[in-house]
PDB file of C-alpha atoms and ligand atoms in Angstrom:
ATOM      1  CA  MET A 271      91.884  71.388  84.868  1.00 93.00           C
ATOM      2  CA  TYR A 272      88.796  73.285  86.058  1.00 96.00           C
ATOM      3  CA  VAL A 273      87.141  74.885  82.987  1.00 96.00           C
ATOM      4  CA  PRO A 274      83.584  76.072  83.728  1.00 98.00           C
ATOM      5  CA  GLU A 275      80.966  75.551  81.014  1.00 97.00           C
ATOM      6  CA  LYS A 276      80.814  79.325  80.344  1.00 98.00           C
ATOM      7  CA  ILE A 277      84.456  79.367  79.190  1.00 98.00           C
ATOM      8  CA  GLU A 278      84.629  79.039  75.406  1.00 98.00           C
ATOM      9  CA  ARG A 279      88.423  78.651  75.192  1.00 98.00           C
ATOM     10  CA  ILE A 280      91.607  79.469  77.027  1.00 98.00           C
ATOM     11  CA  LEU A 281      93.345  82.565  75.686  1.00 98.00           C
ATOM     12  CA  TYR A 282      96.439  82.561  77.933  1.00 98.00           C
ATOM     13  CA  THR A 283      97.502  79.645  80.069  1.00 98.00           C
ATOM     14  CA  GLN A 284      98.846  79.954  83.580  1.00 98.00           C
ATOM     15  CA  GLU A 285     102.366  79.359  82.226  1.00 98.00           C
ATOM     16  CA  GLU A 286     102.054  82.010  79.491  1.00 98.00           C
ATOM     17  CA  LEU A 287     100.778  84.529  82.030  1.00 98.00           C
ATOM     18  CA  ALA A 288     103.594  83.732  84.451  1.00 98.00           C
ATOM     19  CA  GLU A 289     106.233  84.234  81.760  1.00 98.00           C
ATOM     20  CA  ARG A 290     104.815  87.553  80.536  1.00 98.00           C
ATOM     21  CA  VAL A 291     104.358  88.868  84.088  1.00 98.00           C
ATOM     22  CA  ARG A 292     107.945  87.868  84.851  1.00 98.00           C
ATOM     23  CA  GLN A 293     109.127  89.888  81.827  1.00 98.00           C
ATOM     24  CA  LEU A 294     107.157  92.945  82.974  1.00 98.00           C
ATOM     25  CA  GLY A 295     108.711  92.551  86.442  1.00 98.00           C
ATOM     26  CA  GLU A 296     112.179  92.585  84.871  1.00 98.00           C
ATOM     27  CA  ARG A 297     111.436  95.830  83.035  1.00 98.00           C
ATOM     28  CA  LEU A 298     110.031  97.443  86.169  1.00 98.00           C
ATOM     29  CA  THR A 299     113.062  96.304  88.154  1.00 98.00           C
ATOM     30  CA  SER A 300     115.399  98.035  85.766  1.00 98.00           C
ATOM     31  CA  ASP A 301     113.220 101.190  85.514  1.00 98.00           C
ATOM     32  CA  TYR A 302     112.606 101.620  89.272  1.00 98.00           C
ATOM     33  CA  GLY A 303     115.820 100.405  90.899  1.00 93.00           C
ATOM     34  CA  GLY A 304     116.828 102.867  93.671  1.00 93.00           C
ATOM     35  CA  LYS A 305     113.488 104.752  93.635  1.00 96.00           C
ATOM     36  CA  ASN A 306     111.182 103.054  96.218  1.00 97.00           C
ATOM     37  CA  PRO A 307     108.080 103.279  93.962  1.00 98.00           C
ATOM     38  CA  LEU A 308     104.475 102.986  95.166  1.00 98.00           C
ATOM     39  CA  PHE A 309     102.563 100.261  93.308  1.00 98.00           C
ATOM     40  CA  VAL A 310      98.805 100.853  93.383  1.00 98.00           C
ATOM     41  CA  CYS A 311      96.455  97.930  92.770  1.00 97.00           C
ATOM     42  CA  VAL A 312      93.264  99.116  91.048  1.00 96.00           C
ATOM     43  CA  LEU A 313      90.650  96.823  92.595  1.00 94.00           C
ATOM     44  CA  LYS A 314      89.269  94.361  92.161  1.00 94.00           C
ATOM     45  CA  GLY A 315      90.284  92.903  88.808  1.00 96.00           C
ATOM     46  CA  SER A 316      94.014  93.470  89.044  1.00 97.00           C
ATOM     47  CA  VAL A 317      94.515  91.756  92.391  1.00 98.00           C
ATOM     48  CA  VAL A 318      95.956  88.500  91.007  1.00 98.00           C
ATOM     49  CA  PHE A 319      98.130  90.229  88.396  1.00 98.00           C
ATOM     50  CA  PHE A 320      99.297  92.692  91.061  1.00 98.00           C
ATOM     51  CA  ALA A 321     100.294  89.967  93.516  1.00 98.00           C
ATOM     52  CA  ASP A 322     102.353  88.190  90.858  1.00 98.00           C
ATOM     53  CA  LEU A 323     103.811  91.365  89.350  1.00 98.00           C
ATOM     54  CA  ILE A 324     105.171  92.892  92.557  1.00 98.00           C
ATOM     55  CA  ARG A 325     106.882  89.623  93.466  1.00 98.00           C
ATOM     56  CA  GLY A 326     108.833  89.880  90.214  1.00 98.00           C
ATOM     57  CA  VAL A 327     110.059  93.409  90.941  1.00 98.00           C
ATOM     58  CA  ARG A 328     113.447  93.144  92.621  1.00 97.00           C
ATOM     59  CA  CYS A 329     113.797  96.543  94.319  1.00 96.00           C
ATOM     60  CA  PRO A 330     112.276  98.152  97.442  1.00 97.00           C
ATOM     61  CA  LEU A 331     108.665  99.221  96.833  1.00 98.00           C
ATOM     62  CA  GLU A 332     105.445  99.959  98.732  1.00 98.00           C
ATOM     63  CA  ILE A 333     101.863  99.039  97.885  1.00 98.00           C
ATOM     64  CA  GLU A 334      98.424 100.660  98.067  1.00 97.00           C
ATOM     65  CA  PHE A 335      94.916  99.759  96.904  1.00 96.00           C
ATOM     66  CA  TYR A 336      92.391 101.884  95.024  1.00 96.00           C
ATOM     67  CA  LYS A 337      88.868 100.831  94.125  1.00 94.00           C
ATOM     68  CA  ALA A 338      87.310 101.935  90.838  1.00 87.00           C
ATOM     69  CA  SER A 339      84.914 100.281  88.425  1.00 73.00           C
ATOM     70  CA  SER A 340      82.832 101.008  85.349  1.00 71.00           C
ATOM     71  CA  TYR A 341      81.561  97.595  84.304  1.00 63.00           C
ATOM     72  CA  ASP A 342      78.223  95.941  84.884  1.00 66.00           C
ATOM     73  CA  GLY A 343      78.259  92.272  83.839  1.00 67.00           C
ATOM     74  CA  THR A 344      79.878  92.224  80.377  1.00 71.00           C
ATOM     75  CA  ARG A 345      79.153  95.876  79.498  1.00 70.00           C
ATOM     76  CA  SER A 346      80.959  99.124  80.232  1.00 69.00           C
ATOM     77  CA  THR A 347      78.516 101.506  81.930  1.00 67.00           C
ATOM     78  CA  GLY A 348      80.424 104.555  80.700  1.00 64.00           C
ATOM     79  CA  LYS A 349      80.425 105.907  84.254  1.00 69.00           C
ATOM     80  CA  VAL A 350      83.479 105.485  86.465  1.00 75.00           C
ATOM     81  CA  ASP A 351      82.715 104.726  90.073  1.00 74.00           C
ATOM     82  CA  SER A 352      85.728 105.587  92.262  1.00 74.00           C
ATOM     83  CA  LYS A 353      85.085 104.241  95.721  1.00 70.00           C
ATOM     84  CA  SER A 354      88.366 105.201  97.442  1.00 79.00           C
ATOM     85  CA  ASP A 355      90.271 108.343  98.268  1.00 89.00           C
ATOM     86  CA  VAL A 356      93.520 108.741  96.380  1.00 94.00           C
ATOM     87  CA  PRO A 357      96.347 107.839  98.802  1.00 93.00           C
ATOM     88  CA  ASP A 358      99.027 110.380  99.693  1.00 94.00           C
ATOM     89  CA  ILE A 359     101.309 110.167  96.658  1.00 97.00           C
ATOM     90  CA  THR A 360     102.889 113.624  96.658  1.00 97.00           C
ATOM     91  CA  GLY A 361     106.445 113.306  95.360  1.00 98.00           C
ATOM     92  CA  ARG A 362     106.152 109.527  94.917  1.00 98.00           C
ATOM     93  CA  ASP A 363     106.960 107.439  91.855  1.00 98.00           C
ATOM     94  CA  VAL A 364     103.616 105.744  91.301  1.00 98.00           C
ATOM     95  CA  VAL A 365     102.779 102.704  89.189  1.00 98.00           C
ATOM     96  CA  LEU A 366      99.043 102.116  88.717  1.00 98.00           C
ATOM     97  CA  VAL A 367      98.376  98.434  88.118  1.00 98.00           C
ATOM     98  CA  GLU A 368      95.205  97.561  86.184  1.00 98.00           C
ATOM     99  CA  ASP A 369      93.853  94.295  84.786  1.00 97.00           C
ATOM    100  CA  ILE A 370      92.568  95.464  81.403  1.00 97.00           C
ATOM    101  CA  VAL A 371      92.150  98.634  79.359  1.00 96.00           C
ATOM    102  CA  ASP A 372      89.061  98.654  77.165  1.00 95.00           C
ATOM    103  CA  THR A 373      87.441 102.037  76.396  1.00 95.00           C
ATOM    104  CA  ALA A 374      90.121 103.590  78.696  1.00 95.00           C
ATOM    105  CA  ARG A 375      87.446 105.567  80.556  1.00 94.00           C
ATOM    106  CA  THR A 376      88.372 104.003  83.897  1.00 93.00           C
ATOM    107  CA  LEU A 377      92.107 104.547  83.709  1.00 95.00           C
ATOM    108  CA  SER A 378      91.806 108.024  82.203  1.00 95.00           C
ATOM    109  CA  ASP A 379      89.627 109.023  85.138  1.00 93.00           C
ATOM    110  CA  VAL A 380      91.831 107.331  87.746  1.00 95.00           C
ATOM    111  CA  LYS A 381      94.989 108.780  86.184  1.00 96.00           C
ATOM    112  CA  ALA A 382      93.543 112.317  86.298  1.00 95.00           C
ATOM    113  CA  ARG A 383      92.610 111.882  89.977  1.00 95.00           C
ATOM    114  CA  PHE A 384      96.114 110.670  90.813  1.00 97.00           C
ATOM    115  CA  LEU A 385      97.847 113.434  88.831  1.00 97.00           C
ATOM    116  CA  GLU A 386      95.960 116.042  90.899  1.00 96.00           C
ATOM    117  CA  LYS A 387      97.948 114.814  93.924  1.00 96.00           C
ATOM    118  CA  SER A 388     101.347 115.721  92.439  1.00 97.00           C
ATOM    119  CA  PRO A 389     103.229 112.439  92.213  1.00 98.00           C
ATOM    120  CA  ALA A 390     106.879 112.673  91.077  1.00 98.00           C
ATOM    121  CA  SER A 391     105.917 110.319  88.231  1.00 98.00           C
ATOM    122  CA  LEU A 392     102.911 108.225  87.254  1.00 98.00           C
ATOM    123  CA  LYS A 393     103.068 105.155  85.031  1.00 98.00           C
ATOM    124  CA  ILE A 394     100.498 102.528  84.181  1.00 98.00           C
ATOM    125  CA  ALA A 395     100.972  98.764  84.005  1.00 98.00           C
ATOM    126  CA  CYS A 396      98.124  96.699  82.606  1.00 98.00           C
ATOM    127  CA  LEU A 397      97.933  93.026  81.819  1.00 98.00           C
ATOM    128  CA  LEU A 398      95.577  93.211  78.817  1.00 98.00           C
ATOM    129  CA  ASP A 399      94.759  95.927  76.317  1.00 98.00           C
ATOM    130  CA  LYS A 400      91.745  95.899  73.975  1.00 97.00           C
ATOM    131  CA  ARG A 401      93.091  98.700  71.783  1.00 96.00           C
ATOM    132  CA  SER A 402      90.301  98.461  69.221  1.00 95.00           C
ATOM    133  CA  CYS A 403      87.677  99.289  71.887  1.00 95.00           C
ATOM    134  CA  ARG A 404      88.896 102.764  72.874  1.00 96.00           C
ATOM    135  CA  ASP A 405      86.371 105.502  73.438  1.00 95.00           C
ATOM    136  CA  GLU A 406      86.976 108.155  70.764  1.00 96.00           C
ATOM    137  CA  ARG A 407      87.957 110.645  73.519  1.00 96.00           C
ATOM    138  CA  PHE A 408      90.768 108.393  74.731  1.00 95.00           C
ATOM    139  CA  LYS A 409      91.951 106.907  71.452  1.00 94.00           C
ATOM    140  CA  ASN A 410      95.581 107.847  72.162  1.00 94.00           C
ATOM    141  CA  PHE A 411      95.547 106.372  75.646  1.00 96.00           C
ATOM    142  CA  SER A 412      98.142 103.675  76.180  1.00 95.00           C
ATOM    143  CA  ALA A 413      99.713 101.995  79.182  1.00 97.00           C
ATOM    144  CA  ASP A 414     103.448 102.205  79.833  1.00 98.00           C
ATOM    145  CA  TYR A 415     103.725  98.464  80.502  1.00 98.00           C
ATOM    146  CA  THR A 416     101.329  96.084  78.739  1.00 98.00           C
ATOM    147  CA  GLY A 417     101.155  92.319  79.011  1.00 98.00           C
ATOM    148  CA  PHE A 418      99.153  91.410  75.910  1.00 98.00           C
ATOM    149  CA  GLU A 419      97.087  93.246  73.301  1.00 98.00           C
ATOM    150  CA  ILE A 420      93.873  91.337  72.636  1.00 98.00           C
ATOM    151  CA  GLU A 421      90.951  91.618  70.239  1.00 97.00           C
ATOM    152  CA  ASN A 422      87.483  92.711  71.258  1.00 97.00           C
ATOM    153  CA  LEU A 423      86.661  89.671  73.408  1.00 96.00           C
ATOM    154  CA  PHE A 424      85.144  89.444  76.856  1.00 97.00           C
ATOM    155  CA  VAL A 425      87.648  87.592  78.998  1.00 98.00           C
ATOM    156  CA  VAL A 426      87.614  86.292  82.557  1.00 98.00           C
ATOM    157  CA  GLY A 427      90.006  84.635  84.998  1.00 98.00           C
ATOM    158  CA  TYR A 428      93.280  85.627  86.650  1.00 98.00           C
ATOM    159  CA  GLY A 429      91.336  88.256  88.622  1.00 98.00           C
ATOM    160  CA  LEU A 430      88.969  89.336  85.828  1.00 98.00           C
ATOM    161  CA  ASP A 431      85.287  88.701  86.418  1.00 97.00           C
ATOM    162  CA  CYS A 432      81.864  88.518  84.883  1.00 97.00           C
ATOM    163  CA  SER A 433      79.427  89.742  87.560  1.00 95.00           C
ATOM    164  CA  GLN A 434      82.030  88.857  90.222  1.00 96.00           C
ATOM    165  CA  ALA A 435      82.477  85.222  89.038  1.00 97.00           C
ATOM    166  CA  PHE A 436      85.548  83.483  87.560  1.00 98.00           C
ATOM    167  CA  ARG A 437      88.208  85.630  89.253  1.00 98.00           C
ATOM    168  CA  ASN A 438      89.788  82.459  90.665  1.00 98.00           C
ATOM    169  CA  LEU A 439      90.583  80.808  87.320  1.00 98.00           C
ATOM    170  CA  PRO A 440      94.388  80.595  87.009  1.00 98.00           C
ATOM    171  CA  TYR A 441      94.227  81.282  83.244  1.00 98.00           C
ATOM    172  CA  ILE A 442      92.529  83.911  81.049  1.00 98.00           C
ATOM    173  CA  GLY A 443      89.521  82.431  79.267  1.00 98.00           C
ATOM    174  CA  VAL A 444      87.125  83.780  76.657  1.00 98.00           C
ATOM    175  CA  TYR A 445      83.616  84.059  78.096  1.00 97.00           C
ATOM    176  CA  LYS A 446      80.831  82.497  76.004  1.00 94.00           C
TER     177      LYS A 446
HETATM  178  P1  IMP B 769      87.352 100.673  80.490  1.00 87.89           P
HETATM  179  O1  IMP B 769      87.015 101.794  81.421  1.00 87.89           O
HETATM  180  O2  IMP B 769      86.293 100.503  79.421  1.00 87.89           O
HETATM  181  O3  IMP B 769      88.741 100.745  79.913  1.00 87.89           O
HETATM  182  O4  IMP B 769      87.201  99.321  81.284  1.00 87.89           O
HETATM  183  C1  IMP B 769      88.141  98.892  82.191  1.00 87.89           C
HETATM  184  C2  IMP B 769      87.501  98.004  83.223  1.00 87.89           C
HETATM  185  O5  IMP B 769      86.400  97.278  82.674  1.00 87.89           O
HETATM  186  C3  IMP B 769      88.477  96.970  83.699  1.00 87.89           C
HETATM  187  O6  IMP B 769      89.145  97.388  84.845  1.00 87.89           O
HETATM  188  C4  IMP B 769      87.586  95.776  83.969  1.00 87.89           C
HETATM  189  O7  IMP B 769      87.095  95.835  85.282  1.00 87.89           O
HETATM  190  C5  IMP B 769      86.435  95.918  83.029  1.00 87.89           C
HETATM  191  N1  IMP B 769      86.593  95.105  81.796  1.00 87.89           N
HETATM  192  C6  IMP B 769      86.813  95.551  80.542  1.00 87.89           C
HETATM  193  N2  IMP B 769      86.886  94.528  79.680  1.00 87.89           N
HETATM  194  C7  IMP B 769      86.735  93.406  80.415  1.00 87.89           C
HETATM  195  C8  IMP B 769      86.744  92.007  80.086  1.00 87.89           C
HETATM  196  O8  IMP B 769      86.927  91.560  78.938  1.00 87.89           O
HETATM  197  N3  IMP B 769      86.568  91.164  81.142  1.00 87.89           N
HETATM  198  C9  IMP B 769      86.366  91.577  82.424  1.00 87.89           C
HETATM  199  N4  IMP B 769      86.366  92.869  82.768  1.00 87.89           N
HETATM  200  C10 IMP B 769      86.548  93.778  81.770  1.00 87.89           C
END
């Protein structure tokens, strides 16, 4: 297996990720059957999770992409940079798909932008949640579908990066 020197240990293997993502897909299938939801991939980190997740949802759906970021290397900048326009979501059942919630600044900002466009409903699916790292302002923020809650670790792989590297690792690893 390819484990770069900067990876201290593997937190979730490819198999563990596949099983958890499959379970989330089952829940989404039962919650969205008959609704034609719009799944929105929050770029770039959620791209791998998104691709696996939507293939586990067994009902008609559509997809969109939205680019937002607030990280620089291994640190949150505290400033959310939204680089896309919010797609037309009026009256749609929207599921925002994110890789990880940390301070929750990014998703709180993205969620507010999406809610301004009057979706019929808006839910959030995220693979990882660092609950203990919430910004005080967003301490009650939680996703509707969460893969795993993790401690305050910097992790990479399965789409998550450190300065754009390691997104291609098929597992989630702890960065040294
Ligand atoms: P938040 O705004 O602090 O919740 O940060 C969310 C964003 O920061 C995520 O979409 C990631 O891009 C990035 N991020 C937070 N923690 C990590 C991590 O452990 N590894 C890689 N990216 C992270």
